[in-house]
mmCIF file of C-alpha atoms in Angstrom:
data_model
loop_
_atom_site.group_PDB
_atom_site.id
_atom_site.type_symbol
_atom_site.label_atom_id
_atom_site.label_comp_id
_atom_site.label_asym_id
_atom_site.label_seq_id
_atom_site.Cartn_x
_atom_site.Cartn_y
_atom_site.Cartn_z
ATOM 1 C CA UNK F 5 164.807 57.967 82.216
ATOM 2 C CA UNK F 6 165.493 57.571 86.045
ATOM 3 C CA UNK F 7 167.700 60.492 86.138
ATOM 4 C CA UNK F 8 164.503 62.788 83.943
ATOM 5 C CA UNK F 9 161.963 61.500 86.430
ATOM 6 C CA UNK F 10 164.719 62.488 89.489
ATOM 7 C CA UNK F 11 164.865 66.006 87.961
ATOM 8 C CA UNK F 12 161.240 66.176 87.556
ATOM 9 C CA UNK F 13 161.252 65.373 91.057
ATOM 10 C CA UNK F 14 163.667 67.707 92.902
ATOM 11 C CA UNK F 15 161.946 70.370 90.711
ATOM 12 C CA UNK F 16 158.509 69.657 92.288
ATOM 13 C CA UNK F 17 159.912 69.586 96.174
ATOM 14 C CA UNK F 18 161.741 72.775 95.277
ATOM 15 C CA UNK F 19 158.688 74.591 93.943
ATOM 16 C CA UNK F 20 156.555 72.801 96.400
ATOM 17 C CA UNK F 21 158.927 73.878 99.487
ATOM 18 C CA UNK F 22 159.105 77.369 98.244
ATOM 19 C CA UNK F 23 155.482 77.919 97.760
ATOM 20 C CA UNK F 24 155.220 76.714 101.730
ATOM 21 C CA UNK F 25 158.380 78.846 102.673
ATOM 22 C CA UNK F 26 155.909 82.022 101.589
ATOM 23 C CA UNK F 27 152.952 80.680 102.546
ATOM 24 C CA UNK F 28 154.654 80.735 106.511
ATOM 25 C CA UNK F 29 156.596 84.426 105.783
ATOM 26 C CA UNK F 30 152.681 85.725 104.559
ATOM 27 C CA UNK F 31 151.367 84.088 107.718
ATOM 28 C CA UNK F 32 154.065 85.317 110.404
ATOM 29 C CA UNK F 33 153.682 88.717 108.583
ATOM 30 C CA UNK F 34 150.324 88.906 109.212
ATOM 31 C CA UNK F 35 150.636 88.070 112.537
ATOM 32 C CA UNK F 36 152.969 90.565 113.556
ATOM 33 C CA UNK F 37 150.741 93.593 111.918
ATOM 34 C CA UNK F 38 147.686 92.199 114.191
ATOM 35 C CA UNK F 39 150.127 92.853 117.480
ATOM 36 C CA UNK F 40 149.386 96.057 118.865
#
């Protein structure tokens, strides 16, 4: 049960790290089309 609820776990931080790892590449895109 430890090692399911570990799993669940890592799988969460990975999805949750990725969606932030876009969120800053959207951002930093953005800001580079707004330079002149």
């Amino acid at each position: 049960m430890r090692l399911i609820s570990y799993g669940r776990f890592r799988h969460l931080f990975m999805l949750r790290s990725l969606l932030f790892f876009t969120a800053i590449l959207r951002h930093a895109e953005v800001n580079v089309e707004h330079l002149p």
